[in-house]
Amino acid sequence: DNNLNSLMKILEAMSENNIQSLVFSSSCTVYGQPDSLPVYESTPLKKAWSPYGNTKQISEAIIQDYISSGKSIKAIALRYFNPVGAHNSGLIGELPKGTPNNLMPYLTQTIVGLREKLYVFGNDYDTPDGTAIRDYIHVSDLANAHIDALKFIDRHSMHYYDIFNIGTGIGYSVLDVIKSAQKYIDTKINYEIVGRRLGDAEKIWACPDKANSVLNWYPKYKLDDMTQSAIRWEINYRNHSVL
């Protein structure tokens, strides 16, 4: 309902109010488990591994069909890889409802004692340490990608559509992320290896060359910046909130 019906309502509202530019939040999940890495924008889309990824594939098709139907809009789809981290001030961060589904908030909540342990889903993947690999991108770099995309799309006429991978081009395993986070805390991170989780791809990372050259966008933050900022926000939030 959120990913499909809301998108169609937004497109209708854009037409009714003469809003012409759209930067769409897509996802690397549209690629499924690609046959080769890194992933380029031209990499063929495979069957999505999750309902969420399927809605992103459908959403991209809806936008393209809307433009092809003659509507006076132009759009860019940013295929996010794995946004993590928090604002460096420690004042803005990720606060999922209930039990987190994503690695970083589950990790930081484990660090502050909100979760007993972090579960690592699978250590028998075809990766150097057996755990799944992702291309993590700092949320501040992702925010800047939106600004660059808006500046770029302003220079184009109606019916323009393009896609860009927004990632660092570097794949890190789950254990890499845990090791990075361990640098910034004194206590040992409690984690347990369990079975694979349905819907998780084995490994994926981007080729960001197109975003680099066309949008003039370059990520600034490394994995250690991502984990450190996420931990800083989590600790700051827990110390100043009423639980």
JSON list of C-alpha atoms in Angstrom, two decimals:
[
{"chain": "A", "resi": 1, "resn": "ASP", "atom": "CA", "xyz": [0.00, 0.00, 0.00]},
{"chain": "A", "resi": 2, "resn": "ASN", "atom": "CA", "xyz": [2.79, 2.41, 0.94]},
{"chain": "A", "resi": 3, "resn": "ASN", "atom": "CA", "xyz": [5.11, 1.64, -1.96]},
{"chain": "A", "resi": 4, "resn": "LEU", "atom": "CA", "xyz": [2.56, 1.28, -4.78]},
{"chain": "A", "resi": 5, "resn": "ASN", "atom": "CA", "xyz": [-0.68, 3.09, -3.98]},
{"chain": "A", "resi": 6, "resn": "SER", "atom": "CA", "xyz": [1.11, 6.05, -2.45]},
{"chain": "A", "resi": 7, "resn": "LEU", "atom": "CA", "xyz": [3.37, 6.36, -5.48]},
{"chain": "A", "resi": 8, "resn": "MET", "atom": "CA", "xyz": [0.40, 6.47, -7.85]},
{"chain": "A", "resi": 9, "resn": "LYS", "atom": "CA", "xyz": [-1.30, 9.12, -5.68]},
{"chain": "A", "resi": 10, "resn": "ILE", "atom": "CA", "xyz": [1.89, 11.20, -5.69]},
{"chain": "A", "resi": 11, "resn": "LEU", "atom": "CA", "xyz": [2.12, 10.99, -9.48]},
{"chain": "A", "resi": 12, "resn": "GLU", "atom": "CA", "xyz": [-1.51, 12.11, -9.77]},
{"chain": "A", "resi": 13, "resn": "ALA", "atom": "CA", "xyz": [-0.90, 14.99, -7.36]},
{"chain": "A", "resi": 14, "resn": "MET", "atom": "CA", "xyz": [2.20, 16.04, -9.31]},
{"chain": "A", "resi": 15, "resn": "SER", "atom": "CA", "xyz": [0.13, 16.23, -12.51]},
{"chain": "A", "resi": 16, "resn": "GLU", "atom": "CA", "xyz": [-2.68, 18.17, -10.83]},
{"chain": "A", "resi": 17, "resn": "ASN", "atom": "CA", "xyz": [-0.30, 20.70, -9.27]},
{"chain": "A", "resi": 18, "resn": "ASN", "atom": "CA", "xyz": [2.19, 21.07, -12.11]},
{"chain": "A", "resi": 19, "resn": "ILE", "atom": "CA", "xyz": [5.06, 19.48, -10.18]},
{"chain": "A", "resi": 20, "resn": "GLN", "atom": "CA", "xyz": [7.40, 18.22, -12.84]},
{"chain": "A", "resi": 21, "resn": "SER", "atom": "CA", "xyz": [10.47, 16.65, -11.20]},
{"chain": "A", "resi": 22, "resn": "LEU", "atom": "CA", "xyz": [10.59, 13.40, -9.26]},
{"chain": "A", "resi": 23, "resn": "VAL", "atom": "CA", "xyz": [13.55, 11.76, -7.53]},
{"chain": "A", "resi": 24, "resn": "PHE", "atom": "CA", "xyz": [12.39, 8.27, -6.62]},
{"chain": "A", "resi": 25, "resn": "SER", "atom": "CA", "xyz": [13.78, 6.16, -3.78]},
{"chain": "A", "resi": 26, "resn": "SER", "atom": "CA", "xyz": [14.45, 2.84, -5.42]},
{"chain": "A", "resi": 27, "resn": "SER", "atom": "CA", "xyz": [16.63, 0.02, -4.10]},
{"chain": "A", "resi": 28, "resn": "CYS", "atom": "CA", "xyz": [19.38, -2.39, -5.03]},
{"chain": "A", "resi": 29, "resn": "THR", "atom": "CA", "xyz": [16.86, -5.13, -4.19]},
{"chain": "A", "resi": 30, "resn": "VAL", "atom": "CA", "xyz": [15.52, -4.68, -7.74]},
{"chain": "A", "resi": 31, "resn": "TYR", "atom": "CA", "xyz": [18.57, -6.64, -8.97]},
{"chain": "A", "resi": 32, "resn": "GLY", "atom": "CA", "xyz": [17.77, -9.76, -6.93]},
{"chain": "A", "resi": 33, "resn": "GLN", "atom": "CA", "xyz": [20.91, -11.89, -6.70]},
{"chain": "A", "resi": 34, "resn": "PRO", "atom": "CA", "xyz": [22.90, -10.75, -9.75]},
{"chain": "A", "resi": 35, "resn": "ASP", "atom": "CA", "xyz": [24.94, -13.22, -11.79]},
{"chain": "A", "resi": 36, "resn": "SER", "atom": "CA", "xyz": [28.03, -10.98, -11.69]},
{"chain": "A", "resi": 37, "resn": "LEU", "atom": "CA", "xyz": [29.42, -8.18, -9.56]},
{"chain": "A", "resi": 38, "resn": "PRO", "atom": "CA", "xyz": [29.67, -5.26, -9.29]},
{"chain": "A", "resi": 39, "resn": "VAL", "atom": "CA", "xyz": [26.15, -4.26, -10.29]},
{"chain": "A", "resi": 40, "resn": "TYR", "atom": "CA", "xyz": [25.77, -1.73, -13.10]},
{"chain": "A", "resi": 41, "resn": "GLU", "atom": "CA", "xyz": [22.61, 0.15, -13.99]},
{"chain": "A", "resi": 42, "resn": "SER", "atom": "CA", "xyz": [22.51, -2.01, -17.12]},
{"chain": "A", "resi": 43, "resn": "THR", "atom": "CA", "xyz": [22.63, -5.25, -15.10]},
{"chain": "A", "resi": 44, "resn": "PRO", "atom": "CA", "xyz": [19.47, -7.24, -15.93]},
{"chain": "A", "resi": 45, "resn": "LEU", "atom": "CA", "xyz": [16.87, -7.29, -13.19]},
{"chain": "A", "resi": 46, "resn": "LYS", "atom": "CA", "xyz": [16.19, -10.73, -11.78]},
{"chain": "A", "resi": 47, "resn": "LYS", "atom": "CA", "xyz": [13.28, -11.92, -9.70]},
{"chain": "A", "resi": 48, "resn": "ALA", "atom": "CA", "xyz": [13.26, -9.93, -6.48]},
{"chain": "A", "resi": 49, "resn": "TRP", "atom": "CA", "xyz": [14.11, -11.87, -3.34]},
{"chain": "A", "resi": 50, "resn": "SER", "atom": "CA", "xyz": [11.45, -10.16, -1.25]},
{"chain": "A", "resi": 51, "resn": "PRO", "atom": "CA", "xyz": [8.00, -8.53, -1.61]},
{"chain": "A", "resi": 52, "resn": "TYR", "atom": "CA", "xyz": [9.69, -5.20, -0.81]},
{"chain": "A", "resi": 53, "resn": "GLY", "atom": "CA", "xyz": [12.12, -5.60, -3.71]},
{"chain": "A", "resi": 54, "resn": "ASN", "atom": "CA", "xyz": [9.25, -6.58, -6.00]},
{"chain": "A", "resi": 55, "resn": "THR", "atom": "CA", "xyz": [7.36, -3.37, -5.14]},
{"chain": "A", "resi": 56, "resn": "LYS", "atom": "CA", "xyz": [10.45, -1.37, -6.10]},
{"chain": "A", "resi": 57, "resn": "GLN", "atom": "CA", "xyz": [10.64, -3.12, -9.48]},
{"chain": "A", "resi": 58, "resn": "ILE", "atom": "CA", "xyz": [6.94, -2.40, -10.03]},
{"chain": "A", "resi": 59, "resn": "SER", "atom": "CA", "xyz": [7.33, 1.22, -8.89]},
{"chain": "A", "resi": 60, "resn": "GLU", "atom": "CA", "xyz": [10.09, 1.87, -11.41]},
{"chain": "A", "resi": 61, "resn": "ALA", "atom": "CA", "xyz": [7.88, 0.40, -14.15]},
{"chain": "A", "resi": 62, "resn": "ILE", "atom": "CA", "xyz": [4.94, 2.58, -13.07]},
{"chain": "A", "resi": 63, "resn": "ILE", "atom": "CA", "xyz": [7.05, 5.74, -13.30]},
{"chain": "A", "resi": 64, "resn": "GLN", "atom": "CA", "xyz": [8.38, 4.80, -16.73]},
{"chain": "A", "resi": 65, "resn": "ASP", "atom": "CA", "xyz": [4.86, 3.99, -17.95]},
{"chain": "A", "resi": 66, "resn": "TYR", "atom": "CA", "xyz": [3.56, 7.27, -16.56]},
{"chain": "A", "resi": 67, "resn": "ILE", "atom": "CA", "xyz": [6.20, 9.19, -18.51]},
{"chain": "A", "resi": 68, "resn": "SER", "atom": "CA", "xyz": [5.59, 7.09, -21.64]},
{"chain": "A", "resi": 69, "resn": "SER", "atom": "CA", "xyz": [1.87, 7.89, -21.45]},
{"chain": "A", "resi": 70, "resn": "GLY", "atom": "CA", "xyz": [2.72, 11.53, -22.15]},
{"chain": "A", "resi": 71, "resn": "LYS", "atom": "CA", "xyz": [2.52, 13.05, -18.66]},
{"chain": "A", "resi": 72, "resn": "SER", "atom": "CA", "xyz": [4.67, 16.15, -18.29]},
{"chain": "A", "resi": 73, "resn": "ILE", "atom": "CA", "xyz": [7.11, 14.91, -15.67]},
{"chain": "A", "resi": 74, "resn": "LYS", "atom": "CA", "xyz": [10.74, 13.89, -15.54]},
{"chain": "A", "resi": 75, "resn": "ALA", "atom": "CA", "xyz": [12.19, 11.42, -13.08]},
{"chain": "A", "resi": 76, "resn": "ILE", "atom": "CA", "xyz": [15.34, 9.88, -11.68]},
{"chain": "A", "resi": 77, "resn": "ALA", "atom": "CA", "xyz": [15.35, 6.60, -9.77]},
{"chain": "A", "resi": 78, "resn": "LEU", "atom": "CA", "xyz": [18.12, 6.31, -7.21]},
{"chain": "A", "resi": 79, "resn": "ARG", "atom": "CA", "xyz": [18.83, 2.67, -6.48]},
{"chain": "A", "resi": 80, "resn": "TYR", "atom": "CA", "xyz": [20.01, 2.84, -2.88]},
{"chain": "A", "resi": 81, "resn": "PHE", "atom": "CA", "xyz": [22.34, 0.17, -1.72]},
{"chain": "A", "resi": 82, "resn": "ASN", "atom": "CA", "xyz": [22.35, -0.16, 2.10]},
{"chain": "A", "resi": 83, "resn": "PRO", "atom": "CA", "xyz": [21.92, 3.17, 3.89]},
{"chain": "A", "resi": 84, "resn": "VAL", "atom": "CA", "xyz": [23.29, 3.14, 7.44]},
{"chain": "A", "resi": 85, "resn": "GLY", "atom": "CA", "xyz": [24.81, 5.47, 10.01]},
{"chain": "A", "resi": 86, "resn": "ALA", "atom": "CA", "xyz": [23.55, 8.70, 11.50]},
{"chain": "A", "resi": 87, "resn": "HIS", "atom": "CA", "xyz": [24.12, 12.44, 11.33]},
{"chain": "A", "resi": 88, "resn": "ASN", "atom": "CA", "xyz": [27.52, 13.28, 12.76]},
{"chain": "A", "resi": 89, "resn": "SER", "atom": "CA", "xyz": [25.94, 15.55, 15.37]},
{"chain": "A", "resi": 90, "resn": "GLY", "atom": "CA", "xyz": [24.50, 12.46, 17.04]},
{"chain": "A", "resi": 91, "resn": "LEU", "atom": "CA", "xyz": [21.08, 14.13, 17.04]},
{"chain": "A", "resi": 92, "resn": "ILE", "atom": "CA", "xyz": [19.46, 12.46, 14.02]},
{"chain": "A", "resi": 93, "resn": "GLY", "atom": "CA", "xyz": [19.47, 8.70, 13.57]},
{"chain": "A", "resi": 94, "resn": "GLU", "atom": "CA", "xyz": [17.55, 5.54, 12.81]},
{"chain": "A", "resi": 95, "resn": "LEU", "atom": "CA", "xyz": [14.78, 4.50, 15.21]},
{"chain": "A", "resi": 96, "resn": "PRO", "atom": "CA", "xyz": [12.83, 1.57, 13.75]},
{"chain": "A", "resi": 97, "resn": "LYS", "atom": "CA", "xyz": [9.57, 0.51, 15.39]},
{"chain": "A", "resi": 98, "resn": "GLY", "atom": "CA", "xyz": [9.72, -2.81, 17.23]},
{"chain": "A", "resi": 99, "resn": "THR", "atom": "CA", "xyz": [12.51, -5.27, 16.54]},
{"chain": "A", "resi": 100, "resn": "PRO", "atom": "CA", "xyz": [14.79, -4.03, 13.75]},
{"chain": "A", "resi": 101, "resn": "ASN", "atom": "CA", "xyz": [15.02, -6.05, 10.54]},
{"chain": "A", "resi": 102, "resn": "ASN", "atom": "CA", "xyz": [18.27, -4.41, 9.43]},
{"chain": "A", "resi": 103, "resn": "LEU", "atom": "CA", "xyz": [21.77, -5.05, 10.68]},
{"chain": "A", "resi": 104, "resn": "MET", "atom": "CA", "xyz": [22.90, -1.64, 11.89]},
{"chain": "A", "resi": 105, "resn": "PRO", "atom": "CA", "xyz": [20.02, -0.69, 14.24]},
{"chain": "A", "resi": 106, "resn": "TYR", "atom": "CA", "xyz": [19.96, -4.23, 15.65]},
{"chain": "A", "resi": 107, "resn": "LEU", "atom": "CA", "xyz": [23.71, -3.96, 16.22]},
{"chain": "A", "resi": 108, "resn": "THR", "atom": "CA", "xyz": [23.53, -0.59, 17.97]},
{"chain": "A", "resi": 109, "resn": "GLN", "atom": "CA", "xyz": [20.55, -1.67, 20.08]},
{"chain": "A", "resi": 110, "resn": "THR", "atom": "CA", "xyz": [22.56, -4.71, 21.15]},
{"chain": "A", "resi": 111, "resn": "ILE", "atom": "CA", "xyz": [25.48, -2.47, 22.07]},
{"chain": "A", "resi": 112, "resn": "VAL", "atom": "CA", "xyz": [23.33, -0.33, 24.40]},
{"chain": "A", "resi": 113, "resn": "GLY", "atom": "CA", "xyz": [21.73, -3.40, 25.96]},
{"chain": "A", "resi": 114, "resn": "LEU", "atom": "CA", "xyz": [18.27, -3.12, 24.43]},
{"chain": "A", "resi": 115, "resn": "ARG", "atom": "CA", "xyz": [18.78, -6.50, 22.70]},
{"chain": "A", "resi": 116, "resn": "GLU", "atom": "CA", "xyz": [20.38, -9.50, 24.35]},
{"chain": "A", "resi": 117, "resn": "LYS", "atom": "CA", "xyz": [22.43, -10.42, 21.31]},
{"chain": "A", "resi": 118, "resn": "LEU", "atom": "CA", "xyz": [22.83, -9.78, 17.60]},
{"chain": "A", "resi": 119, "resn": "TYR", "atom": "CA", "xyz": [21.83, -12.64, 15.32]},
{"chain": "A", "resi": 120, "resn": "VAL", "atom": "CA", "xyz": [23.99, -13.19, 12.25]},
{"chain": "A", "resi": 121, "resn": "PHE", "atom": "CA", "xyz": [21.91, -15.00, 9.66]},
{"chain": "A", "resi": 122, "resn": "GLY", "atom": "CA", "xyz": [24.14, -17.52, 7.95]},
{"chain": "A", "resi": 123, "resn": "ASN", "atom": "CA", "xyz": [27.89, -18.12, 7.83]},
{"chain": "A", "resi": 124, "resn": "ASP", "atom": "CA", "xyz": [27.91, -20.60, 4.94]},
{"chain": "A", "resi": 125, "resn": "TYR", "atom": "CA", "xyz": [27.62, -18.15, 2.04]},
{"chain": "A", "resi": 126, "resn": "ASP", "atom": "CA", "xyz": [30.18, -18.12, -0.76]},
{"chain": "A", "resi": 127, "resn": "THR", "atom": "CA", "xyz": [32.00, -15.12, 0.73]},
{"chain": "A", "resi": 128, "resn": "PRO", "atom": "CA", "xyz": [35.44, -14.79, 2.39]},
{"chain": "A", "resi": 129, "resn": "ASP", "atom": "CA", "xyz": [34.08, -15.20, 5.94]},
{"chain": "A", "resi": 130, "resn": "GLY", "atom": "CA", "xyz": [30.83, -16.97, 5.08]},
{"chain": "A", "resi": 131, "resn": "THR", "atom": "CA", "xyz": [28.52, -14.08, 5.99]},
{"chain": "A", "resi": 132, "resn": "ALA", "atom": "CA", "xyz": [26.46, -12.02, 3.57]},
{"chain": "A", "resi": 133, "resn": "ILE", "atom": "CA", "xyz": [28.05, -9.01, 1.87]},
{"chain": "A", "resi": 134, "resn": "ARG", "atom": "CA", "xyz": [26.44, -5.63, 1.27]},
{"chain": "A", "resi": 135, "resn": "ASP", "atom": "CA", "xyz": [27.46, -2.23, -0.06]},
{"chain": "A", "resi": 136, "resn": "TYR", "atom": "CA", "xyz": [26.83, 0.14, 2.87]},
{"chain": "A", "resi": 137, "resn": "ILE", "atom": "CA", "xyz": [26.30, 3.85, 2.24]},
{"chain": "A", "resi": 138, "resn": "HIS", "atom": "CA", "xyz": [26.29, 6.59, 4.87]},
{"chain": "A", "resi": 139, "resn": "VAL", "atom": "CA", "xyz": [22.94, 8.36, 5.11]},
{"chain": "A", "resi": 140, "resn": "SER", "atom": "CA", "xyz": [24.60, 11.76, 4.71]},
{"chain": "A", "resi": 141, "resn": "ASP", "atom": "CA", "xyz": [26.17, 10.66, 1.44]},
{"chain": "A", "resi": 142, "resn": "LEU", "atom": "CA", "xyz": [22.74, 9.41, 0.36]},
{"chain": "A", "resi": 143, "resn": "ALA", "atom": "CA", "xyz": [21.17, 12.77, 1.25]},
{"chain": "A", "resi": 144, "resn": "ASN", "atom": "CA", "xyz": [23.76, 14.54, -0.89]},
{"chain": "A", "resi": 145, "resn": "ALA", "atom": "CA", "xyz": [22.95, 12.21, -3.79]},
{"chain": "A", "resi": 146, "resn": "HIS", "atom": "CA", "xyz": [19.37, 13.51, -3.71]},
{"chain": "A", "resi": 147, "resn": "ILE", "atom": "CA", "xyz": [20.58, 17.11, -3.88]},
{"chain": "A", "resi": 148, "resn": "ASP", "atom": "CA", "xyz": [22.85, 16.30, -6.82]},
{"chain": "A", "resi": 149, "resn": "ALA", "atom": "CA", "xyz": [20.02, 14.43, -8.57]},
{"chain": "A", "resi": 150, "resn": "LEU", "atom": "CA", "xyz": [17.65, 17.39, -8.17]},
{"chain": "A", "resi": 151, "resn": "LYS", "atom": "CA", "xyz": [20.24, 19.79, -9.60]},
{"chain": "A", "resi": 152, "resn": "PHE", "atom": "CA", "xyz": [20.84, 17.44, -12.52]},
{"chain": "A", "resi": 153, "resn": "ILE", "atom": "CA", "xyz": [17.19, 16.81, -13.35]},
{"chain": "A", "resi": 154, "resn": "ASP", "atom": "CA", "xyz": [16.46, 20.55, -13.43]},
{"chain": "A", "resi": 155, "resn": "ARG", "atom": "CA", "xyz": [18.60, 20.78, -16.56]},
{"chain": "A", "resi": 156, "resn": "HIS", "atom": "CA", "xyz": [16.44, 18.29, -18.46]},
{"chain": "A", "resi": 157, "resn": "SER", "atom": "CA", "xyz": [13.22, 18.63, -20.38]},
{"chain": "A", "resi": 158, "resn": "MET", "atom": "CA", "xyz": [10.01, 16.69, -19.84]},
{"chain": "A", "resi": 159, "resn": "HIS", "atom": "CA", "xyz": [9.75, 12.91, -20.29]},
{"chain": "A", "resi": 160, "resn": "TYR", "atom": "CA", "xyz": [13.34, 12.35, -19.12]},
{"chain": "A", "resi": 161, "resn": "TYR", "atom": "CA", "xyz": [14.02, 9.22, -17.08]},
{"chain": "A", "resi": 162, "resn": "ASP", "atom": "CA", "xyz": [17.21, 7.69, -15.79]},
{"chain": "A", "resi": 163, "resn": "ILE", "atom": "CA", "xyz": [18.50, 5.43, -13.02]},
{"chain": "A", "resi": 164, "resn": "PHE", "atom": "CA", "xyz": [21.61, 5.64, -10.82]},
{"chain": "A", "resi": 165, "resn": "ASN", "atom": "CA", "xyz": [23.25, 3.27, -8.39]},
{"chain": "A", "resi": 166, "resn": "ILE", "atom": "CA", "xyz": [23.97, 4.96, -5.07]},
{"chain": "A", "resi": 167, "resn": "GLY", "atom": "CA", "xyz": [26.63, 2.95, -3.28]},
{"chain": "A", "resi": 168, "resn": "THR", "atom": "CA", "xyz": [30.33, 3.05, -2.47]},
{"chain": "A", "resi": 169, "resn": "GLY", "atom": "CA", "xyz": [31.34, 0.19, -4.74]},
{"chain": "A", "resi": 170, "resn": "ILE", "atom": "CA", "xyz": [32.79, -1.73, -1.77]},
{"chain": "A", "resi": 171, "resn": "GLY", "atom": "CA", "xyz": [31.19, -4.82, -0.27]},
{"chain": "A", "resi": 172, "resn": "TYR", "atom": "CA", "xyz": [31.44, -5.52, 3.46]},
{"chain": "A", "resi": 173, "resn": "SER", "atom": "CA", "xyz": [30.37, -8.68, 5.25]},
{"chain": "A", "resi": 174, "resn": "VAL", "atom": "CA", "xyz": [28.24, -8.80, 8.38]},
{"chain": "A", "resi": 175, "resn": "LEU", "atom": "CA", "xyz": [31.35, -9.70, 10.39]},
{"chain": "A", "resi": 176, "resn": "ASP", "atom": "CA", "xyz": [33.20, -6.74, 8.85]},
{"chain": "A", "resi": 177, "resn": "VAL", "atom": "CA", "xyz": [30.51, -4.44, 10.21]},
{"chain": "A", "resi": 178, "resn": "ILE", "atom": "CA", "xyz": [30.67, -6.03, 13.66]},
{"chain": "A", "resi": 179, "resn": "LYS", "atom": "CA", "xyz": [34.49, -5.67, 13.71]},
{"chain": "A", "resi": 180, "resn": "SER", "atom": "CA", "xyz": [34.18, -2.03, 12.70]},
{"chain": "A", "resi": 181, "resn": "ALA", "atom": "CA", "xyz": [31.67, -1.32, 15.46]},
{"chain": "A", "resi": 182, "resn": "GLN", "atom": "CA", "xyz": [33.84, -3.12, 18.03]},
{"chain": "A", "resi": 183, "resn": "LYS", "atom": "CA", "xyz": [36.51, -0.41, 17.63]},
{"chain": "A", "resi": 184, "resn": "TYR", "atom": "CA", "xyz": [34.25, 2.16, 19.29]},
{"chain": "A", "resi": 185, "resn": "ILE", "atom": "CA", "xyz": [33.07, 0.31, 22.40]},
{"chain": "A", "resi": 186, "resn": "ASP", "atom": "CA", "xyz": [34.87, -1.29, 25.34]},
{"chain": "A", "resi": 187, "resn": "THR", "atom": "CA", "xyz": [32.61, -4.29, 25.87]},
{"chain": "A", "resi": 188, "resn": "LYS", "atom": "CA", "xyz": [32.58, -7.26, 23.50]},
{"chain": "A", "resi": 189, "resn": "ILE", "atom": "CA", "xyz": [29.63, -7.30, 21.10]},
{"chain": "A", "resi": 190, "resn": "ASN", "atom": "CA", "xyz": [27.43, -10.31, 21.84]},
{"chain": "A", "resi": 191, "resn": "TYR", "atom": "CA", "xyz": [26.41, -12.05, 18.62]},
{"chain": "A", "resi": 192, "resn": "GLU", "atom": "CA", "xyz": [25.33, -15.53, 17.57]},
{"chain": "A", "resi": 193, "resn": "ILE", "atom": "CA", "xyz": [25.52, -17.27, 14.20]},
{"chain": "A", "resi": 194, "resn": "VAL", "atom": "CA", "xyz": [22.16, -18.76, 13.21]},
{"chain": "A", "resi": 195, "resn": "GLY", "atom": "CA", "xyz": [20.67, -20.15, 9.99]},
{"chain": "A", "resi": 196, "resn": "ARG", "atom": "CA", "xyz": [20.12, -18.15, 6.83]},
{"chain": "A", "resi": 197, "resn": "ARG", "atom": "CA", "xyz": [17.13, -15.83, 6.67]},
{"chain": "A", "resi": 198, "resn": "LEU", "atom": "CA", "xyz": [14.61, -16.21, 3.85]},
{"chain": "A", "resi": 199, "resn": "GLY", "atom": "CA", "xyz": [14.82, -13.38, 1.33]},
{"chain": "A", "resi": 200, "resn": "ASP", "atom": "CA", "xyz": [18.47, -12.41, 1.96]},
{"chain": "A", "resi": 201, "resn": "ALA", "atom": "CA", "xyz": [20.73, -12.20, -1.07]},
{"chain": "A", "resi": 202, "resn": "GLU", "atom": "CA", "xyz": [24.24, -13.61, -0.70]},
{"chain": "A", "resi": 203, "resn": "LYS", "atom": "CA", "xyz": [26.27, -10.63, -1.86]},
{"chain": "A", "resi": 204, "resn": "ILE", "atom": "CA", "xyz": [25.81, -7.41, -3.76]},
{"chain": "A", "resi": 205, "resn": "TRP", "atom": "CA", "xyz": [27.70, -4.20, -4.30]},
{"chain": "A", "resi": 206, "resn": "ALA", "atom": "CA", "xyz": [27.45, -1.36, -6.76]},
{"chain": "A", "resi": 207, "resn": "CYS", "atom": "CA", "xyz": [29.43, 0.13, -9.54]},
{"chain": "A", "resi": 208, "resn": "PRO", "atom": "CA", "xyz": [28.82, 3.84, -8.75]},
{"chain": "A", "resi": 209, "resn": "ASP", "atom": "CA", "xyz": [30.71, 5.17, -11.80]},
{"chain": "A", "resi": 210, "resn": "LYS", "atom": "CA", "xyz": [27.59, 6.53, -13.49]},
{"chain": "A", "resi": 211, "resn": "ALA", "atom": "CA", "xyz": [26.57, 8.57, -10.44]},
{"chain": "A", "resi": 212, "resn": "ASN", "atom": "CA", "xyz": [30.18, 9.75, -10.09]},
{"chain": "A", "resi": 213, "resn": "SER", "atom": "CA", "xyz": [30.52, 10.94, -13.67]},
{"chain": "A", "resi": 214, "resn": "VAL", "atom": "CA", "xyz": [26.98, 12.11, -14.49]},
{"chain": "A", "resi": 215, "resn": "LEU", "atom": "CA", "xyz": [25.73, 13.49, -11.17]},
{"chain": "A", "resi": 216, "resn": "ASN", "atom": "CA", "xyz": [29.21, 14.44, -9.93]},
{"chain": "A", "resi": 217, "resn": "TRP", "atom": "CA", "xyz": [28.37, 12.59, -6.72]},
{"chain": "A", "resi": 218, "resn": "TYR", "atom": "CA", "xyz": [31.05, 10.90, -4.66]},
{"chain": "A", "resi": 219, "resn": "PRO", "atom": "CA", "xyz": [30.60, 9.26, -1.24]},
{"chain": "A", "resi": 220, "resn": "LYS", "atom": "CA", "xyz": [32.80, 10.71, 1.49]},
{"chain": "A", "resi": 221, "resn": "TYR", "atom": "CA", "xyz": [32.28, 8.33, 4.40]},
{"chain": "A", "resi": 222, "resn": "LYS", "atom": "CA", "xyz": [33.90, 4.95, 5.08]},
{"chain": "A", "resi": 223, "resn": "LEU", "atom": "CA", "xyz": [32.50, 1.96, 6.99]},
{"chain": "A", "resi": 224, "resn": "ASP", "atom": "CA", "xyz": [34.11, 3.08, 10.26]},
{"chain": "A", "resi": 225, "resn": "ASP", "atom": "CA", "xyz": [32.37, 6.47, 9.90]},
{"chain": "A", "resi": 226, "resn": "MET", "atom": "CA", "xyz": [29.06, 4.69, 9.45]},
{"chain": "A", "resi": 227, "resn": "THR", "atom": "CA", "xyz": [29.36, 2.45, 12.50]},
{"chain": "A", "resi": 228, "resn": "GLN", "atom": "CA", "xyz": [30.80, 5.16, 14.73]},
{"chain": "A", "resi": 229, "resn": "SER", "atom": "CA", "xyz": [28.05, 7.65, 13.86]},
{"chain": "A", "resi": 230, "resn": "ALA", "atom": "CA", "xyz": [25.33, 5.04, 14.37]},
{"chain": "A", "resi": 231, "resn": "ILE", "atom": "CA", "xyz": [26.70, 4.08, 17.80]},
{"chain": "A", "resi": 232, "resn": "ARG", "atom": "CA", "xyz": [27.07, 7.74, 18.80]},
{"chain": "A", "resi": 233, "resn": "TRP", "atom": "CA", "xyz": [23.43, 8.43, 17.92]},
{"chain": "A", "resi": 234, "resn": "GLU", "atom": "CA", "xyz": [22.10, 5.33, 19.67]},
{"chain": "A", "resi": 235, "resn": "ILE", "atom": "CA", "xyz": [23.95, 6.10, 22.90]},
{"chain": "A", "resi": 236, "resn": "ASN", "atom": "CA", "xyz": [22.95, 9.76, 22.77]},
{"chain": "A", "resi": 237, "resn": "TYR", "atom": "CA", "xyz": [19.28, 8.88, 22.17]},
{"chain": "A", "resi": 238, "resn": "ARG", "atom": "CA", "xyz": [19.13, 6.31, 24.96]},
{"chain": "A", "resi": 239, "resn": "ASN", "atom": "CA", "xyz": [20.82, 8.69, 27.40]},
{"chain": "A", "resi": 240, "resn": "HIS", "atom": "CA", "xyz": [18.40, 11.54, 26.70]},
{"chain": "A", "resi": 241, "resn": "SER", "atom": "CA", "xyz": [15.07, 9.80, 26.04]},
{"chain": "A", "resi": 242, "resn": "VAL", "atom": "CA", "xyz": [12.37, 8.57, 28.39]},
{"chain": "A", "resi": 243, "resn": "LEU", "atom": "CA", "xyz": [12.03, 4.83, 27.75]}
]
